[in-house]
Short mmCIF file of C-alpha atoms in Angstrom, two decimals:
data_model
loop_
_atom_site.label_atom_id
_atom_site.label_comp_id
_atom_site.label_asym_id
_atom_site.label_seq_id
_atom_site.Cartn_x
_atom_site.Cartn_y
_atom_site.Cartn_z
CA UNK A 1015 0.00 0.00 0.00
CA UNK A 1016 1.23 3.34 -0.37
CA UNK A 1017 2.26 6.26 2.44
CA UNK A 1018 -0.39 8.59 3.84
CA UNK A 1019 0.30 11.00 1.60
CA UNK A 1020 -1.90 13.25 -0.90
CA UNK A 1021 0.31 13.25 -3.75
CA UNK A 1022 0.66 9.42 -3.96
CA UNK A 1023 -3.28 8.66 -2.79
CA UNK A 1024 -5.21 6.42 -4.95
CA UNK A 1025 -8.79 6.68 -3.81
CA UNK A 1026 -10.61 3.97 -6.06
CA UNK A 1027 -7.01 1.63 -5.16
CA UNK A 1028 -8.13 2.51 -1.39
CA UNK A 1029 -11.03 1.89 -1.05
CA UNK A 1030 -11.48 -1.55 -2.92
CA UNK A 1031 -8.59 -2.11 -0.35
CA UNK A 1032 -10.69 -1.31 2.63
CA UNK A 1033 -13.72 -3.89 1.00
CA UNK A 1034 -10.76 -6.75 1.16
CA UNK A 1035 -9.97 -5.88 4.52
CA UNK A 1036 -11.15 -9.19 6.45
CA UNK A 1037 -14.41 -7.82 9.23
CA UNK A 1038 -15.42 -10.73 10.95
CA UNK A 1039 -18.40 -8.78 12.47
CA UNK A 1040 -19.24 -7.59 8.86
CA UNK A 1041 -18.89 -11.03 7.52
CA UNK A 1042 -21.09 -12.60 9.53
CA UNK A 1043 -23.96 -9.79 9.62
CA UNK A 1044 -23.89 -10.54 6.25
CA UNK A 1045 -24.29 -14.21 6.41
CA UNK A 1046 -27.34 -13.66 8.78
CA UNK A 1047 -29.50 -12.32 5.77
CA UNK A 1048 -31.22 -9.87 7.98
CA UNK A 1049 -29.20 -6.56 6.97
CA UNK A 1050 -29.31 -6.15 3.22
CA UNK A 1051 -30.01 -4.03 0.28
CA UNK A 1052 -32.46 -3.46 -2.40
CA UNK A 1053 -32.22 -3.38 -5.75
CA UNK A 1054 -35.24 -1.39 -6.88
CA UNK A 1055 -34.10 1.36 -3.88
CA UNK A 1056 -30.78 0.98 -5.32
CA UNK A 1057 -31.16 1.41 -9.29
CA UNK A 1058 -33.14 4.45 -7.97
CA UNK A 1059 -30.78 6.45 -5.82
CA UNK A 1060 -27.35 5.08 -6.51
CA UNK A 1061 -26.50 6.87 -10.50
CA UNK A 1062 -27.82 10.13 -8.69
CA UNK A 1063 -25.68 11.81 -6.68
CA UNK A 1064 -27.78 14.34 -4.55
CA UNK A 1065 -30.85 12.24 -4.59
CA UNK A 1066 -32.61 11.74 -1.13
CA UNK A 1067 -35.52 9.65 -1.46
CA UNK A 1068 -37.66 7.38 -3.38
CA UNK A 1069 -40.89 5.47 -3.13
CA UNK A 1070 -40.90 1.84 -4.71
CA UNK A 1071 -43.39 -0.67 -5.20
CA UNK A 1072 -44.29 -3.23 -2.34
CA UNK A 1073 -45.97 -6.64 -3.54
CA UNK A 1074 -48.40 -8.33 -1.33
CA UNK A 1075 -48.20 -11.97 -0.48
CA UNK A 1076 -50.49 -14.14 -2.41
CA UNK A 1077 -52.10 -16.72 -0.06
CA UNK A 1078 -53.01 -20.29 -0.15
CA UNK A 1079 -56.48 -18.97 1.32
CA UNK A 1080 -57.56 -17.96 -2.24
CA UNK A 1081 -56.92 -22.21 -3.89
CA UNK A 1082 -60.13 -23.47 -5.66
CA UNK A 1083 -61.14 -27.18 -6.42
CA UNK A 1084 -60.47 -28.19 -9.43
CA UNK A 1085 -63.87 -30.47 -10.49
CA UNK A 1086 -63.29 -30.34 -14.32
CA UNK A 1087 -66.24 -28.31 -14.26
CA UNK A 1088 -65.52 -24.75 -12.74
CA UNK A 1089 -64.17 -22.34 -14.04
CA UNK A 1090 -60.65 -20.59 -12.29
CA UNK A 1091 -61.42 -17.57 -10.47
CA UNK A 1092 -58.13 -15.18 -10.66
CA UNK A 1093 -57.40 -13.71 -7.53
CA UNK A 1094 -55.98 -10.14 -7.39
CA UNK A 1095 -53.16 -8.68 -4.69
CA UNK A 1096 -53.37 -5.04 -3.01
CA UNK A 1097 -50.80 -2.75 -4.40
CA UNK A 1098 -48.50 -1.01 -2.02
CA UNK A 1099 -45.39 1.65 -1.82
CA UNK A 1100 -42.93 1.54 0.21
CA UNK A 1101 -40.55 4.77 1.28
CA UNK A 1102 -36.84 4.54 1.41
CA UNK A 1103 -34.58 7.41 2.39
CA UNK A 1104 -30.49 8.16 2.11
CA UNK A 1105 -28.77 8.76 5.06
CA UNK A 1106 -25.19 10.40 3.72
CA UNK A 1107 -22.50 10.68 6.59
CA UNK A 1108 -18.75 12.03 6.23
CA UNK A 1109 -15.26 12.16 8.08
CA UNK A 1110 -12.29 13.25 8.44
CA UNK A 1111 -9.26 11.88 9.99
CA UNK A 1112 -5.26 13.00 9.90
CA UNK A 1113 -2.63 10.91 10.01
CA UNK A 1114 -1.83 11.32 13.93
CA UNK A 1115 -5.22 10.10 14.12
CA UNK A 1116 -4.18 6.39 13.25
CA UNK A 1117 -0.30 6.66 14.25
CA UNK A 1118 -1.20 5.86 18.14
CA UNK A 1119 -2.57 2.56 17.06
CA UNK A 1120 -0.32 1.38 14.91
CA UNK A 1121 1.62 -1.65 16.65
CA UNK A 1122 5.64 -2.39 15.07
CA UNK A 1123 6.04 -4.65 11.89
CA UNK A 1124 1.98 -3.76 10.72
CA UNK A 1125 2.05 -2.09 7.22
CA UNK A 1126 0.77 2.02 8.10
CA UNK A 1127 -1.89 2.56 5.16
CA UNK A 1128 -3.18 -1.47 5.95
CA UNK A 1129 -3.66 -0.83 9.26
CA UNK A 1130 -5.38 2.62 7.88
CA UNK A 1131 -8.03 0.39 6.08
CA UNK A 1132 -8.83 -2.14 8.75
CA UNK A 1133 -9.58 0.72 10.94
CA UNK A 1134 -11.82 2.59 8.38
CA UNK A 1135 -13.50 -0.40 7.73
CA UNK A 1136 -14.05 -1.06 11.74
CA UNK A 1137 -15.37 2.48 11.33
CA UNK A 1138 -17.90 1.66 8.69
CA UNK A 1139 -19.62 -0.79 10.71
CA UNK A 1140 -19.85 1.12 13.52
CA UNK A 1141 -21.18 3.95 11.39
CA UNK A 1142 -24.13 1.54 9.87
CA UNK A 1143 -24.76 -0.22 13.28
CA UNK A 1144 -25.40 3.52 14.71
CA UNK A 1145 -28.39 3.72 12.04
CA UNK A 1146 -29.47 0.47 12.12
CA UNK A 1147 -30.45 1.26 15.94
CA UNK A 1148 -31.76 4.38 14.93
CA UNK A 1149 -33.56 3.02 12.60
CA UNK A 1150 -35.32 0.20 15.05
CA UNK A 1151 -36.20 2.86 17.45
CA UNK A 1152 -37.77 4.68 15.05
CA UNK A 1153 -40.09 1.68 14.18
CA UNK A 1154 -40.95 0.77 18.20
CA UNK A 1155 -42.04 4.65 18.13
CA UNK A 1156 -44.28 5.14 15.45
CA UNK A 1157 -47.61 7.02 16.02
CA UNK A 1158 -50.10 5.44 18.26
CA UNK A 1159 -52.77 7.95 19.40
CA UNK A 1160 -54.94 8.42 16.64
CA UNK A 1161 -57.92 6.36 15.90
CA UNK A 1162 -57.06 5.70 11.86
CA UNK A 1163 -56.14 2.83 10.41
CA UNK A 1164 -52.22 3.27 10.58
CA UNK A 1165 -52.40 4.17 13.91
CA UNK A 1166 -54.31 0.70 15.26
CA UNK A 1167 -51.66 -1.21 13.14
CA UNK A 1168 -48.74 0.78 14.36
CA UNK A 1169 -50.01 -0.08 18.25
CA UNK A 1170 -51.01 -3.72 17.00
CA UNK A 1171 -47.25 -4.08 15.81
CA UNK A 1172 -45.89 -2.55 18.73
CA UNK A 1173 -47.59 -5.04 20.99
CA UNK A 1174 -47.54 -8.15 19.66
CA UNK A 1175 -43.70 -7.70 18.34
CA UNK A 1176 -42.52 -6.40 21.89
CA UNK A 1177 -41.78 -9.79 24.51
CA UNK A 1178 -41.60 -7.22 27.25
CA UNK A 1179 -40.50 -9.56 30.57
CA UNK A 1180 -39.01 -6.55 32.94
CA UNK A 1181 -41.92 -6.06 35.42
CA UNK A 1182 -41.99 -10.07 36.40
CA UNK A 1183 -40.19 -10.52 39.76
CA UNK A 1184 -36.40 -11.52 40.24
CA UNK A 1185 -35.05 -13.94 37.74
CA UNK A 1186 -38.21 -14.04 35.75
CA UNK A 1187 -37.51 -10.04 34.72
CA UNK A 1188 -34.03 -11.70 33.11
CA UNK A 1189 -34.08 -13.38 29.89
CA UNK A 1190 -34.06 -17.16 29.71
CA UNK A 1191 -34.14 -20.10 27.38
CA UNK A 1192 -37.34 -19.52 26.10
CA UNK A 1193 -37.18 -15.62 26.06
CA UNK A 1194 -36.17 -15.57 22.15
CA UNK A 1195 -38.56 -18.72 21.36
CA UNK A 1196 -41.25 -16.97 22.41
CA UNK A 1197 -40.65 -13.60 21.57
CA UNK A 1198 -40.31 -14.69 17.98
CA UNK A 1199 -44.03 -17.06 18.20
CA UNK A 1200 -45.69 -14.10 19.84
CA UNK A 1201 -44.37 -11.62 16.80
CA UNK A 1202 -44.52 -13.79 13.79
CA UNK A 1203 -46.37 -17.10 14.60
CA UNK A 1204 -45.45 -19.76 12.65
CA UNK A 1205 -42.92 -17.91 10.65
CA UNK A 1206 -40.89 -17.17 13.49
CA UNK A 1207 -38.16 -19.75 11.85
CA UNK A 1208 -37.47 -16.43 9.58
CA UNK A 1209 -35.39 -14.67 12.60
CA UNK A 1210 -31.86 -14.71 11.88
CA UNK A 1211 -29.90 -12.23 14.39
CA UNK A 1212 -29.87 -10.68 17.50
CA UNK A 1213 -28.49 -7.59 19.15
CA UNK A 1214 -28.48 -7.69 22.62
CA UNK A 1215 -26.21 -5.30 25.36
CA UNK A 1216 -23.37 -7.14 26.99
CA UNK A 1217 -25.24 -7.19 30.03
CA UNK A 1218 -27.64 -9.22 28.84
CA UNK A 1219 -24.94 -11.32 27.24
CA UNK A 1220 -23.44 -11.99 30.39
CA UNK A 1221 -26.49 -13.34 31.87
CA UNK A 1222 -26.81 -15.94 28.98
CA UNK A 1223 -23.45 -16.94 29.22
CA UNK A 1224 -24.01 -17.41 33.14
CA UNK A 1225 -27.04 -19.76 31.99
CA UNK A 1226 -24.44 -21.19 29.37
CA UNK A 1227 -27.24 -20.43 26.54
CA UNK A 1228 -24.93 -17.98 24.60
CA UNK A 1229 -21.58 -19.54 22.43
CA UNK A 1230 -18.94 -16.68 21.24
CA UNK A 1231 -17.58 -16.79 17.96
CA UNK A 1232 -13.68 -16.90 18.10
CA UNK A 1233 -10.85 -15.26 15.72
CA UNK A 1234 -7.44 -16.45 14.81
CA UNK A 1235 -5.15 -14.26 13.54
CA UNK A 1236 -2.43 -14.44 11.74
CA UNK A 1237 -0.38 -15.56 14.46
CA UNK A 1238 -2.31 -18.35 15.52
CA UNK A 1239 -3.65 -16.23 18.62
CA UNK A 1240 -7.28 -17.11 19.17
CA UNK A 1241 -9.53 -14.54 20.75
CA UNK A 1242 -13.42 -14.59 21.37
CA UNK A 1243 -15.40 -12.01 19.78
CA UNK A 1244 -18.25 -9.18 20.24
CA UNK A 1245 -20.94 -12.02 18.21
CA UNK A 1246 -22.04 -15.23 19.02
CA UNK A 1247 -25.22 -17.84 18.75
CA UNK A 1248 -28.33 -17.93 20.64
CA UNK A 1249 -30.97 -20.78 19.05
CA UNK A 1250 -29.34 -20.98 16.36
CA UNK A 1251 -29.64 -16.95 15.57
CA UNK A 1252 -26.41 -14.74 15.00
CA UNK A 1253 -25.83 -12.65 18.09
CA UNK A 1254 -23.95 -9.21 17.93
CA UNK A 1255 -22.84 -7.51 21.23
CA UNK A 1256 -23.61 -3.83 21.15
CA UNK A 1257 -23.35 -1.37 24.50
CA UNK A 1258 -25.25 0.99 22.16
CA UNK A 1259 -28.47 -1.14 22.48
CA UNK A 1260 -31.23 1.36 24.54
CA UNK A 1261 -31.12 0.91 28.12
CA UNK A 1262 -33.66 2.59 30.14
CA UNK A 1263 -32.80 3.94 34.32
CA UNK A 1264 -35.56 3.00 36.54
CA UNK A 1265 -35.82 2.93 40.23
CA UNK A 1266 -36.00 -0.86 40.27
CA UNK A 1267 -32.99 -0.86 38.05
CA UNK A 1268 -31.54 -0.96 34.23
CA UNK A 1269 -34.15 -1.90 31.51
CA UNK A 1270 -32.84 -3.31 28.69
CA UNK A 1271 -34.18 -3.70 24.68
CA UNK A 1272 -32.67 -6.80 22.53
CA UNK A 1273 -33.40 -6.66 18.93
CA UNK A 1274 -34.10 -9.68 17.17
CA UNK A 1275 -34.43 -9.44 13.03
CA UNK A 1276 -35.28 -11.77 10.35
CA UNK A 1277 -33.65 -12.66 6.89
CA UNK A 1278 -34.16 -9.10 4.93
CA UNK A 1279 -35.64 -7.42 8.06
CA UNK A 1280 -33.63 -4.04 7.50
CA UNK A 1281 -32.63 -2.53 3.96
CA UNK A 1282 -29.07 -0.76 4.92
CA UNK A 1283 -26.85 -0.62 2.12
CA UNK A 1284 -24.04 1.57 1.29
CA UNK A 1285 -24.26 2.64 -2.29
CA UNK A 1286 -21.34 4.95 -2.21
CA UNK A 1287 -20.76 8.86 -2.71
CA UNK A 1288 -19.51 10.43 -5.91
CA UNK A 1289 -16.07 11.09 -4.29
CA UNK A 1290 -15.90 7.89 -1.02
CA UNK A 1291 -11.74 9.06 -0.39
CA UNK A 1292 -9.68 11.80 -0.61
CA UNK A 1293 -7.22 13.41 0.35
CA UNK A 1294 -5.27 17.09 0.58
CA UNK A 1295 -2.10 18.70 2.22
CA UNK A 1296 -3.01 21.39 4.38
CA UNK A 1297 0.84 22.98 4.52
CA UNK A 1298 0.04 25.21 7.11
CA UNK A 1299 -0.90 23.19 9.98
CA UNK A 1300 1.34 21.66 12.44
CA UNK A 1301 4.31 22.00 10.01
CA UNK A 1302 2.37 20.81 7.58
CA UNK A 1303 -0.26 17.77 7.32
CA UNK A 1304 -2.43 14.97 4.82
CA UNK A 1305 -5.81 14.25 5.79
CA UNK A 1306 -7.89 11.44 4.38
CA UNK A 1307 -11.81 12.26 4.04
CA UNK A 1308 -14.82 9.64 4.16
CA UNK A 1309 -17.48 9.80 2.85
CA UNK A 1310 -21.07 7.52 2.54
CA UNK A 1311 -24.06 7.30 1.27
CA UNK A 1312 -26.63 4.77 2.98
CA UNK A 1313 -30.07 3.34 1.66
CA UNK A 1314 -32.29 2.98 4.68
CA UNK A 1315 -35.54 1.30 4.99
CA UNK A 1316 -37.38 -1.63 7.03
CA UNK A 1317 -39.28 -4.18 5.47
CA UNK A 1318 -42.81 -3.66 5.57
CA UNK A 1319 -42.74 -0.37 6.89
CA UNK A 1320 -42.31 2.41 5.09
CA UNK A 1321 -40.22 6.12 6.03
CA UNK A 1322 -42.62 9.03 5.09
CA UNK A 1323 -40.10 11.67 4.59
CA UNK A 1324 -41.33 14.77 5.99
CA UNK A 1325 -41.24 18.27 4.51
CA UNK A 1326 -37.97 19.53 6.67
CA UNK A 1327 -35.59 16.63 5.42
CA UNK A 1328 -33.59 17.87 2.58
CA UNK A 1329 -30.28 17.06 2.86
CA UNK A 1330 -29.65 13.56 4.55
CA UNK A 1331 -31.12 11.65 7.27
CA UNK A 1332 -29.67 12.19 10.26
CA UNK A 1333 -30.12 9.64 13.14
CA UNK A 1334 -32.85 11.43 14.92
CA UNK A 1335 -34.53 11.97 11.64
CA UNK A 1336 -34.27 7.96 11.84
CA UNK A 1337 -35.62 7.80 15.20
CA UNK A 1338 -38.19 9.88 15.17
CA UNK A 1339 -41.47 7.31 15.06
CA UNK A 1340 -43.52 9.86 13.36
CA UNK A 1341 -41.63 9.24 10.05
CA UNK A 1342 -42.67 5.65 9.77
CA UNK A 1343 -45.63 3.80 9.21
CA UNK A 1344 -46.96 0.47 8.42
CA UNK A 1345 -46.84 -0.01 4.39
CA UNK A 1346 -50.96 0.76 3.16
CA UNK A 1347 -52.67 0.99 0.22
CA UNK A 1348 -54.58 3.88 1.69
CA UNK A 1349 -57.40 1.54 3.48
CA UNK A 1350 -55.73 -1.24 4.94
CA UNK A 1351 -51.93 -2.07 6.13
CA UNK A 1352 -50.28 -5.45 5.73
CA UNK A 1353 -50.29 -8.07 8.28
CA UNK A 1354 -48.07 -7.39 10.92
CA UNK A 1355 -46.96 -10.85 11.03
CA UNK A 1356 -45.58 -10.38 7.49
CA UNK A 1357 -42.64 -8.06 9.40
CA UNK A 1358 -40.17 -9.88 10.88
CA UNK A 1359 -38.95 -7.54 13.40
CA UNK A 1360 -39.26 -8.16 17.23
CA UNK A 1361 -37.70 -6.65 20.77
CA UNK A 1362 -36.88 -8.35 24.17
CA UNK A 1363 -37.63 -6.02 27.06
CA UNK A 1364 -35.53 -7.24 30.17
CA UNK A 1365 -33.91 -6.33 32.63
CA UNK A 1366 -30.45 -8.64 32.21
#
């Protein structure tokens, strides 16, 4: 790789360099199949550079409800699906870094611009997993007060997608082997087998590791040095350890909220800026100094919920915009909203 230096900077060399980089945590979100992109959102946004948001059609589930007999003498009666939008929004972010910034964390023998990469890709994923929780508590706080149609299904999802435990006395307020079993029946019934990963706090970790439920992925390096990691398995489901996750102070103690999503729960894809890397010599400063800019633009959307951009947003979503419930509703066709069932989102409400 080349020096940290302007003049010699290749930015499209870069940053296929920092895709290479080996992310464990990336890696296996990935395999989970529950944060993903789409490529109707994607062919929409992606060749235009300022663009903010779009609105792309949602198809409804046919269902085996609507199968005739088939005498030989009846005619087949064609059955017709509801037509839905969904909204999807871009959430650009940006940053900036010197190179004193890395220098501190750069260990003798590791190539500098390599170890450059593997910490802007570490950056990355904490960039995306900071609107991905934005994101989910924007979902768990959409409009419930009114009396239309989009508000009963906003409280109906709400309810029946939230396992909320906290309130039960002693151990029973703590998750426990059947916590994510039935959290998943009580959101999605008999399609709760489409869950695929869940984000929990490490205190919450800790207490499934005391009950032995929860088994830590490990990393070797390149030195043979094996080291458990921030992700493990739970049932099966990927589990990613995040001190991010909401925690709530009460006078009985900390509340805690674990995410669980399904396969294709949460469209989050980077489609890239115009210019991702650069860099410039500022000669001025310090003696004279490079810095190396980021920059990223994210598709965001949840499956089977739509964002209603409001009238203010202009620019980029910012992670309040995200949060804020009253930009998201369950996907309608003006009369009726889909099954909540058919989203395959759902929350643990503990506390440990």
């Amino acid at each position: 790789m080349a020096k940290f230096d302007s003049k010699s900077f290749n930015p499209q060399a870069f940053g296929a360099y920092v895709e290479r980089i080996p992310n464990v945590k990336k890696s296996e979100l990935a395999g989970s199949g529950a944060v993903g992109g789409c490529e109707n959102a994607k062919n929409a946004l992606s060749g235009q550079t300022g663009s903010l948001y779009c609105r792309i059609p949602y198809s409804d589930r046919i269902s085996g409800s609507t199968s005739q007999n088939n005498d030989g003498n009846t005619d087949i009666v064609s059955s017709g699906t509801s037509s839905y939008e969904q909204g999807l929004v871009v959430a650009s972010r940006m940053d900036s870094w010197t190179e004193r910034s890395f220098s501190r964390n750069i260990t003798a023998g590791v190539d500098f611009m390599d170890a450059v990469a593997g910490q802007i890709g570490d950056y990355k994923q904490q960039v995306k997993q900071s609107i991905l929780l934005s994101m989910l508590k924007g979902i768990f706080s959409m409009k419930t007060d009114g009396t239309d149609f989009k508000s009963e299904a906003a409280k109906e999802f709400i309810e029946k997608h939230t396992y909320d435990i906290s309130a039960n006395e002693g151990t029973e307020s703590l998750v426990r082997a059947d916590s994510l079993n039935r959290a998943v029946q009580k959101a999605c019934g008999d399609n709760k087998s489409a869950f695929s990963l869940v984000i929990m706090h490490s205190e919450v970790a800790t207490n499934l590791e005391s009950l032995r439920l929860l088994k830590y992925l490990t990393h070797t390096d390149k030195d043979g040095i094996t080291r458990d990691l921030a992700m493990g398995s739970w049932n099966g489901r990927t589990v990613l350890v995040d001190d991010g996750m909401p925690v709530t102070e009460t006078k009985d103690g900390s509340v805690y909220t674990t995410y669980v999503l399904g396969r294709g729960s949460v469209i989050l894809d980077n489609i890239g800026d115009f210019v991702p890397y650069e860099m410039s010599r500022d000669a001025r400063t310090n003696g004279g100094e490079d810095t190396l800019y980021v920059r990223d633009r994210y598709i965001c959307g949840v499956d089977g919920i739509s964002f209603e951009k409001p009238e203010s947003l202009t620019g980029s979503a910012s992670n309040a915009d995200l949060a804020e419930g009253g930009n998201w509703c369950i996907i309608n066709d003006g009369f009726k909203t889909i099954p909540h069932k058919a989203i395959a989102i759902a929350r643990i409400i503990s506390k440990g």
